[in-house]
Coordinates of C-alpha atoms in Angstrom, one line a residue:
Chain A
M1 CA 51.9 118.0 -193.7
K2 CA 50.4 114.8 -192.3
G3 CA 48.4 115.5 -189.1
Y4 CA 48.5 119.3 -189.5
Y5 CA 45.7 122.0 -190.1
G6 CA 47.7 124.7 -191.6
Q7 CA 50.6 125.0 -189.0
Y8 CA 48.4 123.6 -186.5
G9 CA 48.2 119.9 -184.9
G10 CA 50.9 117.3 -184.9
Q11 CA 52.0 114.6 -182.7
F12 CA 53.6 116.1 -179.8
V13 CA 53.8 113.0 -177.6
A14 CA 56.2 110.5 -176.1
E15 CA 57.9 108.3 -178.7
T16 CA 56.6 105.4 -177.0
L17 CA 52.9 106.5 -178.0
I18 CA 53.7 106.9 -181.8
P19 CA 53.3 103.3 -182.9
A20 CA 50.0 103.5 -181.0
L21 CA 48.9 106.7 -183.0
D22 CA 49.9 104.9 -186.1
E23 CA 47.9 101.8 -185.3
L24 CA 44.8 104.1 -184.6
E25 CA 45.5 105.9 -187.8
E26 CA 45.3 102.6 -189.9
A27 CA 42.3 101.3 -187.8
F28 CA 40.3 104.5 -188.4
K29 CA 41.2 104.2 -192.0
A30 CA 39.9 100.7 -192.3
F31 CA 36.9 101.5 -190.0
K32 CA 35.6 104.1 -192.4
K33 CA 35.8 101.6 -195.4
N34 CA 34.2 99.0 -193.5
K35 CA 30.5 98.8 -194.0
A36 CA 29.5 96.4 -191.1
A37 CA 31.3 98.7 -188.7
K38 CA 29.7 101.8 -190.0
E39 CA 26.3 100.1 -189.9
E40 CA 26.9 99.1 -186.3
L41 CA 27.8 102.5 -185.3
N42 CA 24.8 104.1 -187.2
R43 CA 22.4 101.5 -185.5
Y44 CA 23.6 102.4 -182.1
L45 CA 23.3 106.1 -183.0
K46 CA 19.9 105.7 -184.0
D47 CA 18.5 103.1 -181.5
Y48 CA 20.5 103.7 -178.6
A49 CA 21.5 107.2 -178.6
G50 CA 18.6 108.7 -180.1
R51 CA 19.4 110.3 -183.4
P52 CA 18.8 112.3 -185.3
T53 CA 18.3 115.0 -182.9
P54 CA 15.6 117.4 -183.6
L55 CA 16.0 121.0 -184.9
Y56 CA 13.6 122.8 -182.8
L57 CA 12.4 126.3 -183.4
A58 CA 12.6 128.3 -180.3
K59 CA 9.5 130.3 -180.9
N60 CA 9.4 132.2 -177.6
L61 CA 13.0 132.9 -177.5
S62 CA 12.9 134.0 -181.1
N63 CA 9.9 136.5 -180.3
Q64 CA 12.2 137.7 -177.4
L65 CA 15.1 138.4 -179.2
N66 CA 13.6 139.2 -182.5
I67 CA 15.9 136.3 -184.3
N68 CA 14.6 133.3 -186.1
I69 CA 16.4 130.6 -183.6
Y70 CA 16.5 127.1 -184.1
L71 CA 18.0 124.9 -181.4
K72 CA 20.2 121.4 -182.6
R73 CA 18.9 119.4 -179.7
E74 CA 22.1 117.5 -178.8
D75 CA 20.9 117.7 -175.2
L76 CA 18.1 115.1 -176.1
L77 CA 20.7 112.3 -176.8
H78 CA 21.3 109.3 -174.3
S79 CA 23.4 110.4 -171.4
G80 CA 22.5 114.0 -172.2
A81 CA 25.1 115.5 -174.6
H82 CA 26.7 115.3 -178.0
K83 CA 29.6 113.5 -176.4
I84 CA 28.0 110.0 -177.1
N85 CA 28.3 110.3 -180.9
N86 CA 32.1 110.2 -180.4
T87 CA 32.3 107.7 -177.7
L88 CA 30.2 105.1 -179.3
G89 CA 32.2 105.6 -182.6
Q90 CA 35.5 105.3 -180.8
I91 CA 34.4 102.3 -178.7
I92 CA 33.6 100.5 -181.9
L93 CA 36.8 101.3 -183.1
A94 CA 38.7 100.2 -180.1
K95 CA 36.8 97.0 -180.4
F96 CA 37.8 96.7 -184.0
M97 CA 41.5 97.1 -182.9
G98 CA 41.1 94.5 -180.1
K99 CA 41.3 96.7 -177.0
K100 CA 39.9 95.5 -173.9
R101 CA 40.5 98.5 -171.7
I102 CA 39.4 102.1 -172.2
I103 CA 40.4 105.4 -170.6
A104 CA 39.3 108.7 -170.8
E105 CA 39.6 112.0 -169.3
T106 CA 36.6 114.2 -168.1
G107 CA 36.1 117.8 -167.1
A108 CA 32.5 118.5 -166.7
G109 CA 31.8 114.8 -166.7
Q110 CA 29.7 114.6 -169.7
H111 CA 32.6 112.8 -171.8
G112 CA 33.2 110.5 -168.8
V113 CA 29.7 109.5 -168.6
A114 CA 29.5 109.1 -172.4
T115 CA 32.4 106.9 -172.2
A116 CA 31.3 104.7 -169.2
T117 CA 27.8 104.3 -171.0
A118 CA 29.5 103.1 -174.2
A119 CA 31.9 100.9 -172.2
A120 CA 29.1 99.4 -170.3
L121 CA 27.4 98.6 -173.6
M122 CA 30.3 96.9 -175.1
G123 CA 31.3 95.1 -171.9
L124 CA 34.9 97.0 -171.8
E125 CA 37.0 97.6 -168.5
C126 CA 36.9 101.6 -168.1
V127 CA 39.0 104.0 -166.1
I128 CA 38.0 107.6 -166.1
Y129 CA 40.3 110.4 -165.1
M130 CA 38.7 113.5 -163.3
G131 CA 40.2 116.6 -161.6
E132 CA 39.3 116.9 -157.9
K133 CA 37.6 120.2 -158.6
D134 CA 35.4 119.1 -161.5
A135 CA 34.5 116.0 -159.2
E136 CA 33.3 118.2 -156.7
R137 CA 31.4 120.8 -158.7
Q138 CA 29.8 118.1 -161.3
R139 CA 29.0 115.3 -158.7
P140 CA 26.1 114.1 -160.4
N141 CA 28.1 112.9 -163.2
L142 CA 30.6 111.4 -161.1
L143 CA 27.9 109.1 -159.6
R144 CA 26.6 108.4 -163.0
M145 CA 30.0 107.3 -164.0
K146 CA 30.5 105.0 -161.0
L147 CA 26.9 103.6 -161.4
L148 CA 27.8 102.7 -165.1
G149 CA 30.7 100.6 -163.8
A150 CA 33.4 103.0 -164.5
E151 CA 36.4 103.4 -162.3
V152 CA 37.0 106.9 -161.5
R153 CA 40.4 108.3 -160.6
I154 CA 40.4 111.5 -159.0
V155 CA 43.2 113.7 -159.8
K156 CA 44.4 115.7 -156.8
K157 CA 47.4 117.5 -158.4
G158 CA 48.1 120.4 -160.9
S159 CA 45.0 122.3 -161.7
R160 CA 42.5 119.6 -160.4
T161 CA 40.5 120.3 -163.6
L162 CA 40.6 118.8 -167.1
K163 CA 44.2 119.6 -167.9
S164 CA 45.4 117.8 -165.1
A165 CA 43.2 114.8 -165.9
I166 CA 44.5 114.6 -169.4
N167 CA 48.2 114.8 -168.1
E168 CA 47.2 111.6 -165.9
A169 CA 45.3 109.8 -168.8
L170 CA 48.5 110.4 -170.9
R171 CA 50.6 108.7 -168.3
D172 CA 48.3 105.7 -168.0
W173 CA 48.3 105.3 -171.7
V174 CA 52.1 105.1 -171.9
K175 CA 52.2 102.6 -169.4
N176 CA 49.2 100.5 -170.7
I177 CA 49.7 101.1 -174.4
R178 CA 49.3 97.5 -175.6
T179 CA 46.0 96.7 -174.2
T180 CA 44.5 100.4 -173.7
H181 CA 42.5 102.7 -176.0
Y182 CA 42.5 106.2 -175.0
L183 CA 39.2 107.7 -175.8
I184 CA 39.9 111.3 -176.1
G185 CA 36.6 113.4 -175.8
S186 CA 37.2 116.6 -178.0
V187 CA 39.0 117.5 -181.1
V188 CA 42.3 118.0 -179.1
G189 CA 45.4 115.7 -178.7
P190 CA 47.8 114.2 -181.0
Y191 CA 46.8 113.4 -184.7
P192 CA 44.8 111.3 -185.6
F193 CA 42.5 112.1 -182.6
P194 CA 41.4 115.6 -183.9
Q195 CA 40.3 114.2 -187.0
I196 CA 38.6 111.0 -185.5
V197 CA 36.5 113.1 -183.2
A198 CA 35.5 115.5 -186.0
Y199 CA 34.6 112.5 -188.1
F200 CA 32.2 111.0 -185.4
Q201 CA 30.8 114.4 -184.6
S202 CA 30.3 115.4 -188.1
V203 CA 26.9 113.8 -187.8
I204 CA 25.6 116.9 -185.9
G205 CA 26.1 119.0 -188.9
R206 CA 25.0 116.8 -191.6
E207 CA 21.6 116.5 -189.9
A208 CA 21.5 120.1 -189.1
R209 CA 21.8 121.1 -192.5
K210 CA 19.6 118.7 -193.9
Q211 CA 16.8 119.8 -191.4
I212 CA 17.0 123.4 -191.9
L213 CA 16.9 122.9 -195.5
S214 CA 13.7 120.8 -195.1
K215 CA 12.2 123.2 -192.6
Q216 CA 13.1 126.6 -194.2
K217 CA 13.9 125.9 -197.5
S218 CA 17.3 127.8 -197.4
L219 CA 20.5 127.9 -195.3
P220 CA 20.7 129.7 -192.0
D221 CA 22.4 133.1 -192.0
A222 CA 24.6 131.9 -188.8
V223 CA 25.6 128.9 -186.9
I224 CA 26.8 129.2 -183.0
A225 CA 28.5 126.8 -181.0
C226 CA 30.5 127.0 -177.7
V227 CA 34.1 126.0 -178.0
G228 CA 36.2 124.2 -175.1
G229 CA 38.1 121.8 -176.9
G230 CA 35.7 122.3 -179.7
S231 CA 34.0 118.9 -180.6
N232 CA 30.4 120.1 -180.6
A233 CA 31.6 123.0 -182.6
I234 CA 33.2 121.3 -185.4
G235 CA 30.6 118.9 -185.3
I236 CA 28.0 121.3 -186.2
F237 CA 30.1 123.5 -188.4
S238 CA 31.3 120.6 -190.7
G239 CA 28.0 120.8 -192.0
F240 CA 28.3 124.3 -193.2
L241 CA 31.9 125.0 -193.9
K242 CA 31.6 124.8 -197.6
D243 CA 28.5 127.0 -197.6
K244 CA 30.2 130.6 -197.6
T245 CA 27.0 132.4 -197.0
V246 CA 26.8 130.7 -193.8
K247 CA 28.5 132.8 -190.9
L248 CA 30.1 130.6 -188.2
Y249 CA 30.7 131.6 -184.7
G250 CA 32.7 129.8 -182.0
V251 CA 32.2 131.0 -178.5
E252 CA 34.8 130.6 -175.8
A253 CA 34.5 130.9 -171.9
G254 CA 35.3 134.5 -171.0
G255 CA 34.9 133.6 -167.3
E256 CA 35.1 136.6 -165.0
G257 CA 37.1 138.9 -167.6
L258 CA 39.7 138.7 -170.0
E259 CA 43.0 139.0 -167.7
L260 CA 45.1 135.6 -167.8
G261 CA 43.9 133.3 -165.1
K262 CA 40.4 134.4 -165.1
H263 CA 39.1 133.0 -168.4
S264 CA 39.7 130.1 -170.9
A265 CA 39.4 131.8 -174.3
A266 CA 42.4 130.2 -175.9
L267 CA 41.7 131.4 -179.3
T268 CA 40.8 135.0 -178.2
K269 CA 43.5 135.7 -175.8
G270 CA 45.9 133.0 -176.3
R271 CA 49.1 132.2 -178.8
P272 CA 50.4 129.1 -180.6
G273 CA 52.0 126.6 -178.3
I274 CA 52.3 122.9 -177.6
M275 CA 50.5 120.9 -175.1
H276 CA 48.6 117.5 -174.8
G277 CA 50.1 116.4 -178.1
A278 CA 49.3 119.4 -180.6
L279 CA 50.3 122.7 -181.8
S280 CA 47.3 125.0 -181.2
Y281 CA 46.4 128.5 -179.7
L282 CA 47.2 128.2 -175.7
L283 CA 46.9 130.2 -172.9
Q284 CA 50.6 130.6 -171.4
D285 CA 52.8 132.9 -169.7
D286 CA 55.7 134.7 -171.2
D287 CA 58.0 131.5 -170.4
G288 CA 55.7 129.0 -172.1
Q289 CA 54.2 127.9 -168.9
V290 CA 50.6 126.6 -169.4
S291 CA 48.1 129.3 -167.4
L292 CA 45.4 128.2 -165.0
V293 CA 42.1 129.0 -166.4
H294 CA 38.4 129.7 -165.1
S295 CA 35.0 129.1 -166.3
I296 CA 31.9 128.6 -164.6
S297 CA 31.3 125.9 -166.9
A298 CA 33.6 122.8 -166.2
G299 CA 33.5 121.6 -170.0
L300 CA 35.1 124.7 -170.9
D301 CA 37.7 125.0 -168.5
Y302 CA 40.5 124.3 -170.4
P303 CA 43.5 126.4 -171.7
G304 CA 44.0 124.8 -175.1
V305 CA 41.7 124.3 -178.1
G306 CA 41.5 121.8 -180.9
P307 CA 44.0 122.5 -183.7
V308 CA 41.4 122.6 -186.3
H309 CA 39.9 125.7 -184.5
S310 CA 43.0 127.6 -184.6
F311 CA 43.3 127.2 -188.5
L312 CA 39.7 128.3 -188.7
K313 CA 40.7 131.1 -186.9
D314 CA 43.6 132.0 -188.8
S315 CA 42.0 131.4 -192.1
G316 CA 38.8 133.6 -190.9
R317 CA 36.2 131.0 -191.8
V318 CA 34.9 131.1 -188.2
K319 CA 34.6 134.1 -186.1
Y320 CA 35.5 133.4 -182.3
G321 CA 34.2 135.4 -179.6
V322 CA 33.7 135.3 -175.7
C323 CA 30.8 135.1 -173.4
F324 CA 31.4 135.7 -169.8
D325 CA 30.1 133.6 -166.7
D326 CA 27.4 136.0 -165.8
E327 CA 26.2 136.3 -169.6
A328 CA 26.2 132.5 -169.7
L329 CA 24.0 132.1 -166.6
E330 CA 21.7 135.0 -168.0
A331 CA 21.2 132.8 -171.0
F332 CA 20.7 129.6 -169.1
K333 CA 17.9 131.1 -167.2
M334 CA 16.3 132.7 -170.3
L335 CA 16.1 129.6 -172.2
S336 CA 15.0 127.5 -169.0
Q337 CA 12.3 129.7 -168.3
L338 CA 11.1 130.9 -171.8
E339 CA 11.5 127.6 -173.5
G340 CA 11.3 124.9 -170.6
I341 CA 14.8 123.6 -171.7
I342 CA 17.6 123.6 -169.2
P343 CA 20.8 124.0 -171.1
A344 CA 24.1 122.7 -170.1
L345 CA 26.4 125.8 -168.9
E346 CA 28.7 125.2 -172.1
S347 CA 25.9 125.5 -174.5
S348 CA 24.7 128.6 -172.4
H349 CA 27.7 130.3 -173.7
A350 CA 26.5 129.9 -177.4
L351 CA 23.3 131.4 -176.3
G352 CA 24.9 134.1 -174.4
Y353 CA 26.8 135.1 -177.2
L354 CA 23.7 135.3 -179.4
I355 CA 21.9 137.2 -176.6
K356 CA 24.5 139.9 -176.2
N357 CA 25.0 140.2 -179.9
K358 CA 21.2 140.2 -180.7
E359 CA 21.4 143.4 -182.8
D360 CA 24.0 141.9 -185.2
F361 CA 21.3 138.8 -185.7
A362 CA 18.1 140.6 -185.7
R363 CA 15.4 138.9 -188.3
K364 CA 18.2 136.4 -189.3
T365 CA 18.0 132.5 -189.0
V366 CA 20.6 131.5 -186.7
I367 CA 21.2 127.7 -185.3
V368 CA 22.5 127.3 -181.8
N369 CA 24.1 123.8 -181.0
L370 CA 22.6 123.0 -177.9
S371 CA 25.3 120.5 -177.1
G372 CA 24.1 119.3 -173.6
R373 CA 21.4 119.5 -170.9
G374 CA 21.9 121.3 -167.6
D375 CA 21.3 118.7 -165.0
K376 CA 25.0 117.9 -164.4
D377 CA 25.6 121.8 -163.6
L378 CA 22.9 121.7 -160.9
P379 CA 25.5 121.7 -158.1
I380 CA 27.0 124.8 -159.4
L381 CA 23.7 126.6 -160.1
E382 CA 22.6 125.7 -156.6
G383 CA 24.3 128.2 -154.9
I384 CA 23.2 130.9 -157.4
Y385 CA 19.3 130.3 -158.0
V386 CA 18.5 128.6 -154.7
Chain B
M1 CA 83.0 101.8 -170.2
C2 CA 79.6 102.4 -169.1
R3 CA 78.6 106.1 -168.9
L4 CA 76.9 107.6 -166.0
G5 CA 74.4 110.5 -166.5
I6 CA 72.6 112.4 -163.8
Y7 CA 69.5 114.5 -164.3
L8 CA 68.9 117.3 -162.0
V9 CA 65.9 119.7 -162.0
C10 CA 67.3 123.1 -162.6
N11 CA 67.2 125.0 -159.5
Y12 CA 65.8 122.4 -157.4
P13 CA 65.7 122.6 -154.3
D14 CA 67.1 126.0 -154.8
R15 CA 69.7 127.6 -156.9
E16 CA 72.4 127.1 -154.6
G17 CA 71.5 123.6 -153.9
F18 CA 71.4 122.8 -157.4
L19 CA 74.8 124.3 -158.3
R20 CA 76.1 122.5 -155.2
A21 CA 74.9 119.0 -156.7
V22 CA 76.4 119.9 -160.3
E23 CA 79.8 120.6 -158.6
L24 CA 79.7 117.0 -156.9
C25 CA 78.8 115.6 -160.0
N26 CA 81.8 117.1 -161.7
R27 CA 84.0 116.1 -158.6
Y28 CA 82.7 112.5 -158.6
G29 CA 83.4 111.8 -162.2
V30 CA 79.8 111.8 -163.8
D31 CA 80.1 111.6 -167.5
F32 CA 77.1 113.8 -168.4
L33 CA 74.2 115.8 -167.0
E34 CA 70.9 116.6 -168.0
I35 CA 69.4 119.5 -166.4
G36 CA 65.5 119.8 -166.5
L37 CA 63.7 122.8 -167.4
P38 CA 60.6 122.6 -165.3
F39 CA 57.2 122.7 -167.3
S40 CA 53.6 123.4 -165.6
D41 CA 52.5 120.0 -167.6
P42 CA 55.2 117.3 -167.5
T43 CA 53.4 114.3 -168.9
A44 CA 56.6 112.3 -169.2
D45 CA 57.3 112.7 -165.6
G46 CA 56.5 110.6 -162.5
D47 CA 55.4 112.0 -159.2
V48 CA 58.8 113.0 -157.9
I49 CA 60.4 114.8 -160.7
E50 CA 56.9 116.5 -161.3
K51 CA 56.6 117.7 -157.7
A52 CA 60.2 119.0 -157.7
S53 CA 59.4 121.1 -160.9
M54 CA 56.3 122.6 -159.6
E55 CA 58.1 123.9 -156.5
V56 CA 60.8 125.3 -158.5
L57 CA 58.1 127.2 -160.8
K58 CA 56.9 129.1 -157.9
R59 CA 60.1 130.7 -157.4
Y60 CA 61.9 130.9 -160.6
R61 CA 61.6 132.1 -164.2
M62 CA 63.2 131.3 -167.6
A63 CA 65.7 134.0 -167.1
D64 CA 66.9 132.3 -163.7
F65 CA 67.0 128.7 -165.4
L66 CA 69.3 130.2 -168.4
D67 CA 71.5 132.1 -165.8
S68 CA 72.0 128.9 -163.7
T69 CA 72.5 126.6 -166.6
K70 CA 75.1 128.8 -167.7
Q71 CA 76.7 128.7 -164.3
A72 CA 76.4 124.7 -164.5
R73 CA 78.4 124.7 -167.7
R74 CA 81.3 126.6 -166.0
I75 CA 81.3 124.1 -163.2
F76 CA 80.8 120.8 -164.9
N77 CA 83.4 119.3 -167.4
G78 CA 81.5 116.5 -169.0
R79 CA 78.8 116.8 -171.6
L80 CA 75.5 118.9 -170.8
Y81 CA 72.1 118.5 -172.0
I82 CA 69.0 120.1 -171.4
M83 CA 65.7 118.1 -170.9
T84 CA 62.4 120.0 -171.3
Y85 CA 59.3 119.9 -173.2
A86 CA 58.5 121.5 -176.6
N87 CA 56.5 124.3 -175.5
I88 CA 59.1 125.7 -173.5
V89 CA 61.6 125.9 -176.5
F90 CA 58.8 126.7 -178.8
S91 CA 57.5 129.5 -176.6
Y92 CA 61.2 131.0 -176.2
G93 CA 61.7 130.8 -179.9
I94 CA 63.6 127.9 -181.2
D95 CA 66.2 130.3 -183.0
R96 CA 66.6 132.3 -179.6
F97 CA 66.8 129.2 -177.5
A98 CA 69.7 127.9 -179.9
G99 CA 71.3 131.1 -179.5
D100 CA 71.0 131.9 -175.8
F101 CA 71.6 128.1 -174.8
G102 CA 74.4 127.6 -177.3
F103 CA 76.8 126.4 -174.7
I104 CA 74.9 123.1 -174.1
D105 CA 75.7 119.7 -176.0
G106 CA 72.4 118.7 -176.6
L107 CA 68.7 119.0 -176.1
I108 CA 66.1 116.3 -175.2
L109 CA 62.5 117.0 -175.6
A110 CA 60.4 114.8 -173.9
D111 CA 57.1 115.4 -175.9
V112 CA 58.8 115.5 -179.4
P113 CA 59.3 112.2 -181.2
Y114 CA 61.5 111.7 -184.2
R115 CA 58.8 112.5 -186.8
E116 CA 58.4 116.0 -185.1
S117 CA 61.8 117.0 -184.4
N118 CA 62.9 118.9 -187.7
R119 CA 61.6 122.1 -186.7
F120 CA 64.0 121.9 -183.6
K121 CA 66.7 120.1 -185.1
K122 CA 67.7 122.5 -187.8
P123 CA 68.2 125.6 -185.9
L124 CA 70.0 123.8 -183.0
S125 CA 72.4 122.1 -185.2
K126 CA 73.4 125.6 -186.6
K127 CA 74.6 126.4 -183.1
G128 CA 76.2 122.9 -182.5
I129 CA 73.6 121.8 -180.4
G130 CA 72.4 118.0 -181.0
F131 CA 69.2 116.8 -180.9
V132 CA 68.7 113.7 -178.8
Y133 CA 66.3 111.0 -180.1
F134 CA 64.3 108.4 -178.1
A135 CA 64.0 104.9 -178.9
T136 CA 61.5 102.8 -176.6
P137 CA 60.5 99.2 -176.2
E138 CA 57.8 99.9 -178.8
S139 CA 59.9 101.4 -181.5
R140 CA 59.6 99.2 -184.6
Q141 CA 62.5 98.0 -187.0
E142 CA 62.2 100.7 -189.6
E143 CA 62.3 103.5 -186.8
L144 CA 65.5 101.9 -185.1
E145 CA 67.1 101.7 -188.5
R146 CA 66.3 105.4 -188.8
L147 CA 67.6 106.2 -185.3
K148 CA 70.9 104.4 -186.0
R149 CA 71.3 106.5 -189.1
D150 CA 70.5 110.1 -188.0
A151 CA 71.3 109.9 -184.1
N152 CA 73.8 112.6 -182.8
D153 CA 76.2 111.6 -180.0
F154 CA 73.5 109.7 -178.0
I155 CA 70.0 107.6 -178.2
Y156 CA 68.0 107.9 -175.3
F157 CA 66.7 104.5 -174.9
V158 CA 63.4 104.7 -172.6
S159 CA 63.8 101.4 -170.8
I160 CA 60.0 101.3 -169.7
R161 CA 56.4 101.7 -170.9
G162 CA 55.6 104.5 -168.4
T163 CA 56.8 107.6 -166.9
T164 CA 60.0 108.3 -164.9
G165 CA 60.5 106.8 -161.6
G166 CA 59.2 103.3 -162.7
E167 CA 60.6 100.0 -161.7
F168 CA 63.6 99.2 -164.0
R169 CA 63.4 96.0 -165.9
L170 CA 64.2 94.8 -169.7
D171 CA 62.4 92.3 -171.5
D172 CA 64.0 90.2 -174.1
E173 CA 62.8 92.2 -177.0
T174 CA 63.6 95.5 -175.6
K175 CA 67.4 94.0 -175.2
R176 CA 67.4 92.9 -178.8
K177 CA 66.4 96.4 -179.7
I178 CA 69.3 98.0 -177.8
E179 CA 71.8 95.5 -179.1
F180 CA 70.7 96.6 -182.7
L181 CA 71.1 100.3 -181.9
K182 CA 74.6 99.7 -180.3
G183 CA 77.8 100.0 -182.3
A184 CA 77.4 103.0 -184.5
K185 CA 79.0 106.4 -183.9
H186 CA 76.7 107.3 -181.0
K187 CA 76.0 105.9 -177.5
V188 CA 72.9 104.2 -176.5
I189 CA 71.8 105.5 -172.8
L190 CA 69.1 103.7 -171.0
G191 CA 66.7 105.9 -169.0
F192 CA 63.6 105.7 -166.9
G193 CA 63.6 103.7 -163.5
I194 CA 67.3 103.4 -163.0
R195 CA 68.2 103.9 -159.3
N196 CA 71.0 102.4 -157.8
K197 CA 74.2 100.5 -158.6
Q198 CA 72.5 97.2 -159.1
D199 CA 70.5 98.9 -161.8
I200 CA 73.4 100.4 -163.2
E201 CA 75.4 97.1 -163.6
N202 CA 72.2 95.4 -165.0
A203 CA 71.6 98.0 -167.6
C204 CA 75.3 98.4 -168.7
R205 CA 75.2 94.6 -169.8
Y206 CA 73.5 95.8 -172.5
A207 CA 73.5 99.6 -173.0
D208 CA 76.6 102.1 -173.3
G209 CA 75.5 104.0 -170.4
V210 CA 72.7 105.1 -168.1
V211 CA 70.9 108.1 -166.7
I212 CA 69.3 108.5 -163.1
G213 CA 66.7 111.2 -162.8
T214 CA 64.0 110.3 -159.9
A215 CA 66.4 108.9 -157.3
A216 CA 68.8 111.6 -158.1
V217 CA 66.2 114.4 -157.7
E218 CA 64.9 112.7 -154.4
A219 CA 68.7 112.9 -153.2
M220 CA 69.0 116.4 -154.1
R221 CA 67.0 117.2 -150.9
G222 CA 69.3 115.0 -148.9
D223 CA 72.9 113.9 -148.7
F224 CA 73.6 114.0 -152.5
E225 CA 77.4 113.2 -152.0
T226 CA 76.4 110.0 -150.4
F227 CA 74.2 109.2 -152.9
L228 CA 76.6 109.8 -156.0
L229 CA 79.1 107.6 -154.1
S230 CA 76.7 104.8 -153.7
L231 CA 76.4 104.7 -157.5
R232 CA 80.0 104.0 -158.4
G233 CA 80.5 101.6 -155.3

């Protein structure tokens, strides 16, 4: 069925949004066939964002863990994370559709910063919704968005995190449907958003596959990425999905433990449900009310997940596991001190999973998607390390 | 004759207050009721209904809502609809929902557009529950034609681009769309933004009826009887 990955996906939104989703789908199809638009995007990805990102052999970490570890350095991109791949793509798409106003939601702030960056570049009006709790714990990104000229609307109701920010962005979109493009930041939301975001992030996987073949003359044994909504994960996985010998691991936030409310591991502990436009695994109570969630990483603090990941879980192609807050912090510290790279707390979950399962990966070649850098997490880490 | 519908958040401000409001709606000739089952993430609702829903969720569970809705059915003589969000029904189990709520006349799901409605519609229709479709100012001609063909007893016309509780107004294009939908076996009911007698009179120049949500939920905390009387004049 159109817009579905197996049984997951769909367009569970207000009827008002359906023509806009159809318009978006048509524009996206035209965009993919439009040579000039694709060239424009590739030019910005290369000269502005800094692609291709390196695939770095982390020797010190590799020696420590007895694993051949490569890091896909999305943290080196302009604005500090893989999010810029998607925002540049969607901004050019929005221009293509003649939209003058961009709205977005943000959790950790990386998507908000990437959206504000791309909107500033293209001269579009930009409004970012951010939960009050996230605005407090990701203050540097809040300031960056404002400096980039975006209006940041702080959401003071609901969970005051990403979930509430998305609710408000959806409300804004319904009101301003004719002028506004909603620039969704992960592979979540109603179709065609999961497909659009996956398309713009697939550059990570294409590069990584080419790079590892060039460096090693063989494919890796495994690829590991963190999963909140799942955009960086699907981006890198897409380069290896057809390579059956490459094991793929998605790592969710185990938070403080696997009791409902203490984590945000939707694939690990959730069940199928409908939220924010799609049917996917969802953390919810017995009555279908969406649960409050927790992760030390604001970017993973979300009760749902992209529908494509739900499909990949059920099909068995990707194995999904968890990394707890303390394990992510340990990984964060280890990479910072062994390699001189301060990773985002999101990416630290992928590393933490590798570290805690190091015996399973011994002597194997593993690529970890380092989706972003950790500067934005300093307010969270200040209380722990200083 | 223009029909008047009232939207009430189930068990708001509490079970007794809710049932009293249902009783008053019956006494003063409200034509149909929409009972809102609260959801944690109500993206179609404005602040008033969202806040009421969050308050109710602190104290009541789905079993309580079922119980209160059954009670409302015994009190109210007009048509009775449930309005909620997809996950409430999906999580409950669509077949089980159709069985347990078999006494209602229709189901309105704010985040289920026409094209996603089949999985809900089929099990509901087996129990005689109609699935209510939305039309909006954004609806295109082919969608309006489909609605006119497939609608059950009413089409819910969302009068504004926005959430519940906004300001009521109809542009010319929207009036034409309402006019197109009218005249078949179903009614065209206008919702979103209608608050008072004047709005009702204005809306009823075009539609078969109205539903009042935000203003009714606000009134549930105060003098609901006076509020109802003010609507009929």
